[in-house]
Coordinates of C-alpha atoms and ligand atoms in Angstrom, one line a residue:
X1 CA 137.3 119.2 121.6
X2 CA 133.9 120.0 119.6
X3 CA 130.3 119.3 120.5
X4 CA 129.7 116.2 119.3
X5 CA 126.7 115.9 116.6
X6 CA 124.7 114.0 119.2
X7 CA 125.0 116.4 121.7
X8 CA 124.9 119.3 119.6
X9 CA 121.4 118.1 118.8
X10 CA 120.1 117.1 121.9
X11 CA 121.1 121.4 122.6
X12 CA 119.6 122.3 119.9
X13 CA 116.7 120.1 120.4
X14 CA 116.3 121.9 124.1
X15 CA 116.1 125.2 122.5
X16 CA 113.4 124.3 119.8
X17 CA 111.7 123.2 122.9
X18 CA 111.8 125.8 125.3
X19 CA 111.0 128.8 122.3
X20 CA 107.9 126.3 121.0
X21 CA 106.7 126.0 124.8
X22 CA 106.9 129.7 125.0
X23 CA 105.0 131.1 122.3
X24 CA 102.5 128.5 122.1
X25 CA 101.8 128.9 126.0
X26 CA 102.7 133.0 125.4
X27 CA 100.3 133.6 122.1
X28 CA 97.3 131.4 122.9
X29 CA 95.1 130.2 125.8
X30 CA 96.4 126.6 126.1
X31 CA 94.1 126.3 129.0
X32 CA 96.6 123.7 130.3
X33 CA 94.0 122.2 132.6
X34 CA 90.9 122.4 130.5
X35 CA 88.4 119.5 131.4
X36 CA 91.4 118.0 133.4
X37 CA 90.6 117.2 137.0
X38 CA 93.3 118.2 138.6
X39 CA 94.8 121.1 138.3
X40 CA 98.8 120.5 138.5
X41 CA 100.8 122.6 136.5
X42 CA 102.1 121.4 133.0
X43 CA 105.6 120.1 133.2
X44 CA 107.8 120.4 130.5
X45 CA 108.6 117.7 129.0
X46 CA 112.3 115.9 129.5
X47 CA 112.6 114.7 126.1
X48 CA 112.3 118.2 124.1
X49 CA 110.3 118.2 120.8
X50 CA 110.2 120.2 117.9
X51 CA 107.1 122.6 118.6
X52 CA 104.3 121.6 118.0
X53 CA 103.2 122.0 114.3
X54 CA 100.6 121.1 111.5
X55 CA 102.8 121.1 108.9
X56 CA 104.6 118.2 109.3
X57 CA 101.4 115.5 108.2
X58 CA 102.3 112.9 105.4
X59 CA 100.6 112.5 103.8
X60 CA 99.9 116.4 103.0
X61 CA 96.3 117.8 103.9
X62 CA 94.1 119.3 101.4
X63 CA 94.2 122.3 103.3
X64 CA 95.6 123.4 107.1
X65 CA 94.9 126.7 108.6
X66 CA 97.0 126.7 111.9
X67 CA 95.7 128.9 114.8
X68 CA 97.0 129.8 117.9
X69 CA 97.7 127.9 120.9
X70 CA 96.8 124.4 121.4
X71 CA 94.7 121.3 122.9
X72 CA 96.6 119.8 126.1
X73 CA 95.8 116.2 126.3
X74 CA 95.5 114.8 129.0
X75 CA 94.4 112.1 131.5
X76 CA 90.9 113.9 131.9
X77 CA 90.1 114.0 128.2
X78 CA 87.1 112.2 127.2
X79 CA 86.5 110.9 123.7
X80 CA 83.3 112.0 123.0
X81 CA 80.7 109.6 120.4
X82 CA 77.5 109.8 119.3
X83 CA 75.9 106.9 121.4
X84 CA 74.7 103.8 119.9
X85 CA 76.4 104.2 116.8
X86 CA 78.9 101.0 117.5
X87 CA 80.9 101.9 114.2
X88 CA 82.3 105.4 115.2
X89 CA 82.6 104.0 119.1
X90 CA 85.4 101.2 117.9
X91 CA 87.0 104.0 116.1
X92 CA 87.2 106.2 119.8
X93 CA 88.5 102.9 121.0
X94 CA 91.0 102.8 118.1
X95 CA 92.1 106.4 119.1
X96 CA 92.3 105.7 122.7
X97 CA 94.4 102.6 122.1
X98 CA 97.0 104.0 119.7
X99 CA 97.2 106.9 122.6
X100 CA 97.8 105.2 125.3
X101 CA 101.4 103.6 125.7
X102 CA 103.0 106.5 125.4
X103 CA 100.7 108.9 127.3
X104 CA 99.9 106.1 129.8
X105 CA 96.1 108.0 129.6
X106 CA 93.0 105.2 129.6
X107 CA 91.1 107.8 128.1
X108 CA 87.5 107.0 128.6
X109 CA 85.3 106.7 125.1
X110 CA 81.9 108.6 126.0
X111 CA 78.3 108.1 124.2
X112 CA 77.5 111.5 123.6
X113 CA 74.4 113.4 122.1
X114 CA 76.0 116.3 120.9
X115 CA 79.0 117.9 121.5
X116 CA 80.8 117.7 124.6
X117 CA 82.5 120.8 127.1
X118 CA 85.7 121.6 127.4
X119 CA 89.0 119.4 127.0
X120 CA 87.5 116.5 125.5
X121 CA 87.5 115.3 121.7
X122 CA 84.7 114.9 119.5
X123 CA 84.2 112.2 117.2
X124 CA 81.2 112.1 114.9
X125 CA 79.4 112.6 111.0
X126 CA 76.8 115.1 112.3
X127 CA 77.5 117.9 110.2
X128 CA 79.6 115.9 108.0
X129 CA 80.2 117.6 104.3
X130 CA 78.4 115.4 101.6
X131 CA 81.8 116.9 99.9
X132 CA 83.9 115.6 102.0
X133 CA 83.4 111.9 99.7
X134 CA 83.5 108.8 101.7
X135 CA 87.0 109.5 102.9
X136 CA 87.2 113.2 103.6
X137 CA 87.2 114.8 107.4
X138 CA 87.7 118.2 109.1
X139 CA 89.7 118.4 112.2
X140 CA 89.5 121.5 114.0
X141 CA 91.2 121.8 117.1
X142 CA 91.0 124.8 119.6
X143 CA 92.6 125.0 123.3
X144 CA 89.4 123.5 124.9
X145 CA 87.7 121.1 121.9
X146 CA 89.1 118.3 119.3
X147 CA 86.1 118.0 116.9
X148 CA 86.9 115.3 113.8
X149 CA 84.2 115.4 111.9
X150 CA 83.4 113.2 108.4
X151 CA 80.8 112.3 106.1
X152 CA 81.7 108.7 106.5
X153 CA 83.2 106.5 109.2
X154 CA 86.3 106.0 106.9
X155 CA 86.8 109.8 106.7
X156 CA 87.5 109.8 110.7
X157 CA 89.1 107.1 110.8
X158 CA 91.8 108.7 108.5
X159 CA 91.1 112.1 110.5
X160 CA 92.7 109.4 113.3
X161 CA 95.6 108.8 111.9
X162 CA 96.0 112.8 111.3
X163 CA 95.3 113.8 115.0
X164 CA 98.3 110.9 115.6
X165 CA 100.7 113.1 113.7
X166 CA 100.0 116.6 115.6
X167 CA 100.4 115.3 118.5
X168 CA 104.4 115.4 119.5
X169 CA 106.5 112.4 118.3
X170 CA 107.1 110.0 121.0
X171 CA 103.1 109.9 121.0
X172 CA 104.7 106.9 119.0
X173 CA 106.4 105.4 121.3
X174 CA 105.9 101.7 123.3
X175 CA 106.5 103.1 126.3
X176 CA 105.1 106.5 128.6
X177 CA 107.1 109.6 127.7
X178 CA 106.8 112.4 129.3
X179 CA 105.2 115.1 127.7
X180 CA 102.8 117.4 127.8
X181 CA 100.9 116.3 124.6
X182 CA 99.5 119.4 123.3
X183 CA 97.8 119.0 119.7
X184 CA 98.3 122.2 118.1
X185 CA 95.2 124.7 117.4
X186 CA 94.0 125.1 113.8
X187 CA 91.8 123.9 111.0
X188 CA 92.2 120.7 108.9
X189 CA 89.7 119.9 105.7
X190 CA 91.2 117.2 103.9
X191 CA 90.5 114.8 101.3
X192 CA 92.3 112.0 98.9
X193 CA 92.7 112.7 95.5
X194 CA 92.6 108.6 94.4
X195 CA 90.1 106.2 95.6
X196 CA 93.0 103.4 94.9
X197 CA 95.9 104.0 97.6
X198 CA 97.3 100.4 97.9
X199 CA 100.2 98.5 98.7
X200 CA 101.2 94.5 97.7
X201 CA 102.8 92.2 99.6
X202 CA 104.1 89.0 97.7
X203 CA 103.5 86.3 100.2
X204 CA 104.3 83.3 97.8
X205 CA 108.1 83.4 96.8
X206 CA 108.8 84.1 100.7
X207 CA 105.7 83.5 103.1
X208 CA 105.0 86.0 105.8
X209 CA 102.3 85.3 108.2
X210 CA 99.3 87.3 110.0
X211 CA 100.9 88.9 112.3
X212 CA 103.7 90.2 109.6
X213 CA 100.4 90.9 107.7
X214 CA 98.8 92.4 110.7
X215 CA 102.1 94.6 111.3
X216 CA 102.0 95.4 107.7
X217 CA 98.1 97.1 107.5
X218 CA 99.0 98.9 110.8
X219 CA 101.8 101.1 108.8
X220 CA 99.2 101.0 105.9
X221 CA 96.6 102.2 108.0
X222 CA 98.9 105.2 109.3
X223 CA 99.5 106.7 106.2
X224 CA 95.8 106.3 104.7
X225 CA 96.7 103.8 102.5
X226 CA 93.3 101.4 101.5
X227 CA 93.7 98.8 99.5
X228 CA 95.7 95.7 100.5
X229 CA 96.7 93.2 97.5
X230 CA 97.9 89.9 99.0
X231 CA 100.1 88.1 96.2
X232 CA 99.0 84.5 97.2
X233 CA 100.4 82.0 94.3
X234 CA 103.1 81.8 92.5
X235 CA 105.7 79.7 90.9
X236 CA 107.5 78.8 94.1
X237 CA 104.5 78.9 96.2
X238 CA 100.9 78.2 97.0
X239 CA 99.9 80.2 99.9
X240 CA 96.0 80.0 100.8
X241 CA 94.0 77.4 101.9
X242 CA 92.0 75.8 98.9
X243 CA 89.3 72.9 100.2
X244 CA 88.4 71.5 97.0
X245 CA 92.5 71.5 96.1
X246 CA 93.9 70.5 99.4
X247 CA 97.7 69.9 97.8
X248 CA 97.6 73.4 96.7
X249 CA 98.9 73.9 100.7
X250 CA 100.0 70.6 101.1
X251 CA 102.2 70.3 98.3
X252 CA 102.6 74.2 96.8
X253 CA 102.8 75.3 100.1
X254 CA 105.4 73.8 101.6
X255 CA 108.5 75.6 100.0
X256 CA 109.6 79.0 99.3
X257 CA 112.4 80.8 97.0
X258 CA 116.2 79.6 98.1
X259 CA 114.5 76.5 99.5
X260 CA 113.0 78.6 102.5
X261 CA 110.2 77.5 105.0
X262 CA 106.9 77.5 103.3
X263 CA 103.6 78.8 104.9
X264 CA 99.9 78.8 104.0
X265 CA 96.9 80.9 105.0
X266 CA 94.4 78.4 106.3
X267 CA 90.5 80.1 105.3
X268 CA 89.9 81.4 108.9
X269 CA 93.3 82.8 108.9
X270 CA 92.5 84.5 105.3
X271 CA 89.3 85.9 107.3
X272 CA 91.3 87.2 110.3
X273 CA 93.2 89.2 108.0
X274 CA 90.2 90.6 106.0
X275 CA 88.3 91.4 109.4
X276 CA 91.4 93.0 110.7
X277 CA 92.1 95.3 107.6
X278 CA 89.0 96.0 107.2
X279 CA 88.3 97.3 111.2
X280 CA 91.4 99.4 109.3
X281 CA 89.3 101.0 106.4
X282 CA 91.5 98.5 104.1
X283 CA 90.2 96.6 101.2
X284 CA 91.8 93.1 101.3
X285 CA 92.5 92.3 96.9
X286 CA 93.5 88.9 96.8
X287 CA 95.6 87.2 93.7
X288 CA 95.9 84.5 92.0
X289 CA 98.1 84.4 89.2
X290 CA 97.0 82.4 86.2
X291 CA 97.6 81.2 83.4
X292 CA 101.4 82.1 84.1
X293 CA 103.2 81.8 87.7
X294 CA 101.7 78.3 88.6
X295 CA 104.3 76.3 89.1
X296 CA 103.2 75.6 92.6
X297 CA 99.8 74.4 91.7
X298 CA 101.3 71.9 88.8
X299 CA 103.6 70.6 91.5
X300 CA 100.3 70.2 93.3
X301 CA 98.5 68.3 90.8
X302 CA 99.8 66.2 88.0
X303 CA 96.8 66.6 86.1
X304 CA 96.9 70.1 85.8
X305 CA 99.8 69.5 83.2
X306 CA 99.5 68.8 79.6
X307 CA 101.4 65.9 79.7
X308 CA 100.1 64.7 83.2
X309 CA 103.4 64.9 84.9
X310 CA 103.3 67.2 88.1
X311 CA 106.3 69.5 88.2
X312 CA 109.1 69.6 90.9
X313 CA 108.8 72.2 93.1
X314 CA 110.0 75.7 92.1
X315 CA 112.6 77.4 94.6
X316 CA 114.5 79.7 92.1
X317 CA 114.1 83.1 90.8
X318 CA 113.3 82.8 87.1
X319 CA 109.8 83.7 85.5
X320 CA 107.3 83.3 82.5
X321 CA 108.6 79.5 82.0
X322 CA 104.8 77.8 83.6
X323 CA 101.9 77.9 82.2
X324 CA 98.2 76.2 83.3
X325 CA 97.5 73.8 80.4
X326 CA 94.8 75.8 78.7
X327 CA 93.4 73.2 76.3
X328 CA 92.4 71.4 79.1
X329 CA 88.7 71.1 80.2
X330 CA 90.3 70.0 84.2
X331 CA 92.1 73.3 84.2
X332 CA 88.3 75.5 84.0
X333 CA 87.3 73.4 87.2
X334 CA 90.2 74.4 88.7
X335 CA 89.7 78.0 88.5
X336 CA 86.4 77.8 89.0
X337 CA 87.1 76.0 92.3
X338 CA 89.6 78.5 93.3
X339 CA 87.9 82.1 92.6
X340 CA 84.6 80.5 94.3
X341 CA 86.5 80.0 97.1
X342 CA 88.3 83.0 97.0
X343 CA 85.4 85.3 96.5
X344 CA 83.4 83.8 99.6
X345 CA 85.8 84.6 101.8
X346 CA 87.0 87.8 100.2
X347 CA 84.0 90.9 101.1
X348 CA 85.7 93.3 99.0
X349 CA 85.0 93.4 95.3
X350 CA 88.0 92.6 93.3
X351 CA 89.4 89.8 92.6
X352 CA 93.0 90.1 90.6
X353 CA 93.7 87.1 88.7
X354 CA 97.7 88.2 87.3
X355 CA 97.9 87.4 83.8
X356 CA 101.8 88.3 83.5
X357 CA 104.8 86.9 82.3
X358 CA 103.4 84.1 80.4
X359 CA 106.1 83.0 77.7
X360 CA 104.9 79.8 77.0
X361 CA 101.6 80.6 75.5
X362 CA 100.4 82.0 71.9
X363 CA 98.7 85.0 72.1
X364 CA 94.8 83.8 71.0
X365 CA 95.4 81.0 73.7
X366 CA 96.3 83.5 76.7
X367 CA 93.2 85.2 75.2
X368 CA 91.0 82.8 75.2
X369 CA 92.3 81.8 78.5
X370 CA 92.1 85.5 80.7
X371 CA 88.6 85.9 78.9
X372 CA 87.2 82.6 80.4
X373 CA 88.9 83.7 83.7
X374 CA 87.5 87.0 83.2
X375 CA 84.1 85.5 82.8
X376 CA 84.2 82.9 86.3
X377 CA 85.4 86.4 88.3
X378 CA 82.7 88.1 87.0
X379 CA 80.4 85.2 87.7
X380 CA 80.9 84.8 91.3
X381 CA 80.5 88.7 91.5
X382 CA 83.4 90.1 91.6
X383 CA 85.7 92.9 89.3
X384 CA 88.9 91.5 87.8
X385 CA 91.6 93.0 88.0
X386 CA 95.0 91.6 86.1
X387 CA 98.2 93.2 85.6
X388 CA 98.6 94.9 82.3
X389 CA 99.4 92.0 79.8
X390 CA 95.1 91.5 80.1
X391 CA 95.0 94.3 78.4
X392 CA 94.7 92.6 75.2
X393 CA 91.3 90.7 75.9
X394 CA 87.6 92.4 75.2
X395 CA 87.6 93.8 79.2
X396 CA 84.5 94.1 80.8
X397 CA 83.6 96.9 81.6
X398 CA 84.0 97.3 85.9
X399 CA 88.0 95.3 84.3
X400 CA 90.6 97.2 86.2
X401 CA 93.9 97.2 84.6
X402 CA 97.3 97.1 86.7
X403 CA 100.1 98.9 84.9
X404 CA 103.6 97.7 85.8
X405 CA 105.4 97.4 83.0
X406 CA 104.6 97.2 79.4
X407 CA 102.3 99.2 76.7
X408 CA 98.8 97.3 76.8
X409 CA 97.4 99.5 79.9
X410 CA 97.6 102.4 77.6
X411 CA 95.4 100.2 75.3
X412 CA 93.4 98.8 78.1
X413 CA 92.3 102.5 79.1
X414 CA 91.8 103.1 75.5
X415 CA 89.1 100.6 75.3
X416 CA 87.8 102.2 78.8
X417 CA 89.2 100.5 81.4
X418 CA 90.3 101.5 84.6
X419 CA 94.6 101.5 85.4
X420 CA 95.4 101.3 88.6
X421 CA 99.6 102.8 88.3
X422 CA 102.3 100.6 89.4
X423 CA 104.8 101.6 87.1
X424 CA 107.9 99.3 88.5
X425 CA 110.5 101.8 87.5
X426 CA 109.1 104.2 90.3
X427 CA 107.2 101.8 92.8
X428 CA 108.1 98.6 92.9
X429 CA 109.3 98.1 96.4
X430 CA 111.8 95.0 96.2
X431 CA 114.1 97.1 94.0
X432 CA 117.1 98.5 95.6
X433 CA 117.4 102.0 96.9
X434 CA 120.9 102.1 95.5
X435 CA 123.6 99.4 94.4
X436 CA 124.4 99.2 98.3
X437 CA 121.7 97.8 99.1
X438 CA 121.8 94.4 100.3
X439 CA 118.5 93.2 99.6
X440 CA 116.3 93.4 96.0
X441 CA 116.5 93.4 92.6
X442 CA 117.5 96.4 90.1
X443 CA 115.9 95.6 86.4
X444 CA 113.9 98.2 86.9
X445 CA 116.5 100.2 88.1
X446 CA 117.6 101.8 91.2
X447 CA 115.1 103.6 93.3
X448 CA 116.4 106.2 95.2
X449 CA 113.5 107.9 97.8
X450 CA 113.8 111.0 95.4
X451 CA 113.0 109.0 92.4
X452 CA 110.2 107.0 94.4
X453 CA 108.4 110.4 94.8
X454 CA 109.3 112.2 92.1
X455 CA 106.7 111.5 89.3
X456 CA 103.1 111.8 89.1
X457 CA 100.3 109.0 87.9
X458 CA 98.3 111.3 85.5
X459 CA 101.1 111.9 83.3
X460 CA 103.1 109.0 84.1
X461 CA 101.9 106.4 81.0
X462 CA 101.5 108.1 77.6
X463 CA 97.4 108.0 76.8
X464 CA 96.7 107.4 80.7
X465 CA 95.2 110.3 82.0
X466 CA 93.8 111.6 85.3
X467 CA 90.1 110.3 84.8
X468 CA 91.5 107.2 83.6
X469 CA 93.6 106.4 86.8
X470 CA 91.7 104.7 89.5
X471 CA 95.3 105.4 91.9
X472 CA 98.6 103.9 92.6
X473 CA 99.6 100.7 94.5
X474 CA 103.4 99.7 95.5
X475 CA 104.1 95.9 95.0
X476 CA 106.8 94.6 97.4
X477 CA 107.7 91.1 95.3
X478 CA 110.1 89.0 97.7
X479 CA 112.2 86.7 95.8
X480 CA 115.5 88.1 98.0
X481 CA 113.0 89.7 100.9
X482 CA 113.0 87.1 103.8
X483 CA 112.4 88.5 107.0
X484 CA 109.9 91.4 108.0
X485 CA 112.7 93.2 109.2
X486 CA 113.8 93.5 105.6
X487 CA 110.2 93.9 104.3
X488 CA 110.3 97.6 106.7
X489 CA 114.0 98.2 105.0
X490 CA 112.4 98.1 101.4
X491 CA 109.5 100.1 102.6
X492 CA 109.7 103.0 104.1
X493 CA 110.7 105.4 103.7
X494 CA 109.5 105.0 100.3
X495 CA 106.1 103.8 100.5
X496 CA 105.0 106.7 102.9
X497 CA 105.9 109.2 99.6
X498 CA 103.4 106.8 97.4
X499 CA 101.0 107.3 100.0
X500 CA 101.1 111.0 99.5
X501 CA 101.3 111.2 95.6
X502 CA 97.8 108.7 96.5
X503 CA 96.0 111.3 98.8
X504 CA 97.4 114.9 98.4
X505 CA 96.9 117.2 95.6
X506 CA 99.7 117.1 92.5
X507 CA 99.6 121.4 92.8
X508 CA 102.6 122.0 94.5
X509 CA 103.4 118.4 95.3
X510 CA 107.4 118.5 95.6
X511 CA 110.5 116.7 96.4
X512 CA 112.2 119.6 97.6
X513 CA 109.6 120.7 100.3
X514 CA 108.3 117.0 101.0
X515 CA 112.4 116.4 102.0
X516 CA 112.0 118.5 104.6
X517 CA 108.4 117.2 105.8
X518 CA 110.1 113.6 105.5
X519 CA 113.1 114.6 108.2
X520 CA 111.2 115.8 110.3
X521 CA 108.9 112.2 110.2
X522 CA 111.8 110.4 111.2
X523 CA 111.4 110.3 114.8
X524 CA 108.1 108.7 114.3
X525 CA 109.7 106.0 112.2
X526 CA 112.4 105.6 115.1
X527 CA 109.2 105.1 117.9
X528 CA 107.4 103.0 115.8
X529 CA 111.1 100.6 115.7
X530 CA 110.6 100.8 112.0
X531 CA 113.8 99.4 110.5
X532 CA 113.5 102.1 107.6
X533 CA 116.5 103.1 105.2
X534 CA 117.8 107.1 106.4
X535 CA 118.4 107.5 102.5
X536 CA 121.1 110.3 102.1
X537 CA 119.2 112.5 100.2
X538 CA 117.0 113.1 103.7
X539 CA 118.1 115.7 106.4
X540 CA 116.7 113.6 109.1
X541 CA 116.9 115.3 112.1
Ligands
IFG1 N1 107.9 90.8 87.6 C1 107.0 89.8 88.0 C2 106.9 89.6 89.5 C3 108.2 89.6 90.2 C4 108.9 90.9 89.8 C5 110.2 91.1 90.6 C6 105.2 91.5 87.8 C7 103.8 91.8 87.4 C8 109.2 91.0 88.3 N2 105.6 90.2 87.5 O1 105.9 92.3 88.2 O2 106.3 88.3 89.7 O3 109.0 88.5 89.8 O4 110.7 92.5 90.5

């Protein structure tokens, strides 16, 4: 009778194991007990790894010069920051946190003035590269020192999420594994290419709450991904607290697509989610869509409609049918009530007000409407943003344009605007992988992980060009999406290849090679109990 595939791997696995734990321990001082207190030999570890590697980062580093040998972690390691700086001293405590169930280490964060000795890591911007931007980092890592060093905070706080990945897989894990945990040696400089890396969750045709959303900016956070855009109304649903409006929740609120269980952010919950993503290096971009999408609120308030008869509440899937009455003077109040509210609780600096789908307007009336809404963003100091449809209206000038769709961002970024790429054919999340898939939609198409990754957003849009594109962003809409355990299915594994065509260099950006890097990701996918789809086209190991 033949091996079977699962023990034929766990072999296999053994022997990738033993050769890594030879050369590495055969072809470089791994000083196994560097700053460790005891001095007990290393034990090798009963789940066998792949060796140790710095190739296998998603997204890919700018530029990685592996050495020999390695860093041993252990539970002597200190984590070394500069004292009194309280910024770079949570992000020590971040590192020791994510470290610790699976090592079982409570490594101690230090207040240092100046690098530390031997087998401890280094944390700080002192000799930080101006070049670097405010997102860059260098991680250099020999047998005795881990030194991650930035410009800015951010720029180590990614370098975080680097050292996370070098370190052996089931560094992921809930649980304490084994080991060793040896980081191997070598040179890291890396930067993003695009300021915009971002992801959107549509919270208003099914609601999802904060820990969802909490779960959610984790995975963000892991693959450097910075800019959070919370869809929060929408035809079949009103989703964040508005004082002034109180049936917005009340009313709006309280449904979803299919006739689901609605949900609401209260204001302090909205602010524990910005605090949160933003201890996480994300910008929180919150939505409300207007004129178009607002069923929910004309459910809410019979005066918001023309004829002064408030709509039933929305729990289908159809689009472009609602409208905001814009010859109304009741409807600028509105808005103006809303984005105040919005922007006082929202410390980033956009503000993205939809503009899509609207059928039932003419086209000087949508003007006229996104330009008055345009103008109250702008007046409580803070950047539109609207998906493409905007593109129409005289933009001012900081007007970021979200392509999806259509041809007006080409037209927007003619007039000088800003596109930020979401072409739905390639990133739209809620469409499905292939016709198997249970959940999604497909007018888009199909969107196999290939095709996800596959395409590149300075040639993506004719008369869109690099300097023109601010980055990319992957809506995940959730008309069929209802439980988080389907939001990870439509996910990953696609939106960790966005996150890469966001930060790495196009030059020699490629399905073929990032296949490979991909597989060999997948145990970190299994540790992190991601339900994630193993797409054929994938040699997951
Ligand atoms: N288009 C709509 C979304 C959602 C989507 C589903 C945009 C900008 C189709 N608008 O994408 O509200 O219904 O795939």
């Amino acid at each position: 009778m033949g091996l079977n595939v699962q023990t034929f791997r766990k072999i296999r696995q053994s022997l990738i194991f033993l050769i890594g734990t030879l050369l590495l321990f055969s072809c470089g001082n791994a000083n196994p007990n560097a700053g460790a207190t005891s001095t007990a030999p290393v034990t090798p570890s009963a789940t066998p790894e792949a060796p140790p590697t710095m190739n296998n980062i998603i997204p890919k580093p700018h530029s990685v010069q592996p050495a020999p040998g390695g860093f041993l972690l252990t539970a002597a390691t200190g984590i070394h920051v500069p004292s009194g700086n309280e910024e770079i001293t949570a992000i020590g405590r971040y590192l020791a946190e994510k470290l610790q169930p699976a090592t079982g280490f409570n490594l101690e964060v230090i207040p240092a003035s100046g690098a530390p000795g031997a087998g401890n890591i280094y944390i700080t911007l002192e000799g930080g590269d101006p070049a670097l931007g405010e997102e860059g980092y260098t991680l250099a890592v020999t047998p005795d020192l881990i030194a991650l060093v930035a410009y800015m905070p951010a720029g180590l706080f990614h370098g975080i999420q680097t050292l996370r990945q070098l370190l052996p897989a089931p560094i992921e894990q809930p649980t304490v594994q084994p080991g060793p945990w040896v980081v191997p040696a070598g040179v890291i400089r890396d930067q993003p290419r695009f300021t915009w890396r971002g992801a959107m969750l549509d919270v208003a045709r099914h609601f999802f709450g904060v820990a969802d959303v909490k779960a959610f900016l984790d995975e963000m956070a892991y693959y450097k991904l910075n800019r959070f855009h919370l869809h929060l109304s929408d035809d079949q649903g009103w989703r964040i607290e508005i004082k002034s409006w109180p049936n917005l929740t009340a009313i709006g609120g309280a449904t979803s697509v299919g006739g689901d269980p609605g949900g609401f952010f209260t204001q302090e919950q909205y602010a524990e989610i910005v605090a949160y993503a933003e201890s996480r290096y994300v910008t929180v971009v919150p939505e409300i869509d207007m004129p178009g999408h607002t069923n929910a609120a004309l459910a809410s308030y019979a005066e918001l409609n023309c004829d002064g008869v408030a709509r039933p509440p929305h729990t289908g899937m159809e689009v472009g049918f609602s409208t905001l009455c814009v010859g109304a003077d009741i409807t600028y109040k509105f808005i103006d009530d809303v984005i105040r509210e919005l922007a006082a609780i929202t410390p980033g600096p956009y503000l993205h007000i939809g503009g899509d789908e609207v059928q039932t307007l003419g086209t000087d009336e949508y003007n006229a409407f996104v330009q008055k809404a345009q103008s109250t963003v702008h007046k409580y100091g803070k950047r539109m943003i609207g998906w493409d449809e905007v593109g129409r209206i005289d933009l001012l000038p900081l007007t970021i344009v979200q392509y999806w769709n259509g041809p007006l961002a080409a037209e927007a970024a003619r007039k000088g605007a800003k596109v930020i790429m979401s072409p739905a054919s390639r990133t739209y999340l809620d469409q499905k992988y292939t016709p198997a898939t249970e959940p999604g939609l497909y007018w888009a198409g199909y969107i196999e992980v290939q095709e996800s990754y596959s395409w590149d957003p300075a040639t993506q849009l004719e008369g869109v060009s690099e300097g023109q594109v601010l980055g990319v962003e992957a809506p995940l809409w959730t008309e069929t999406i209802r439980t988080f355990s389907d939001v990870q299915y439509m996910v990953f594994p696609r939106l960790i290849g966005l996150a890469e065509i966001g930060w790495s260099t196009a030059a020699g950006r490629e399905w073929s090679e990032y296949r490979l890097r991909l597989a060999e990701h997948g145990p970190r996918l299994d540790a992190r109990n991601l339900n994630y789809y193993r797409s054929p086209q994938v040699p997951w190991v």
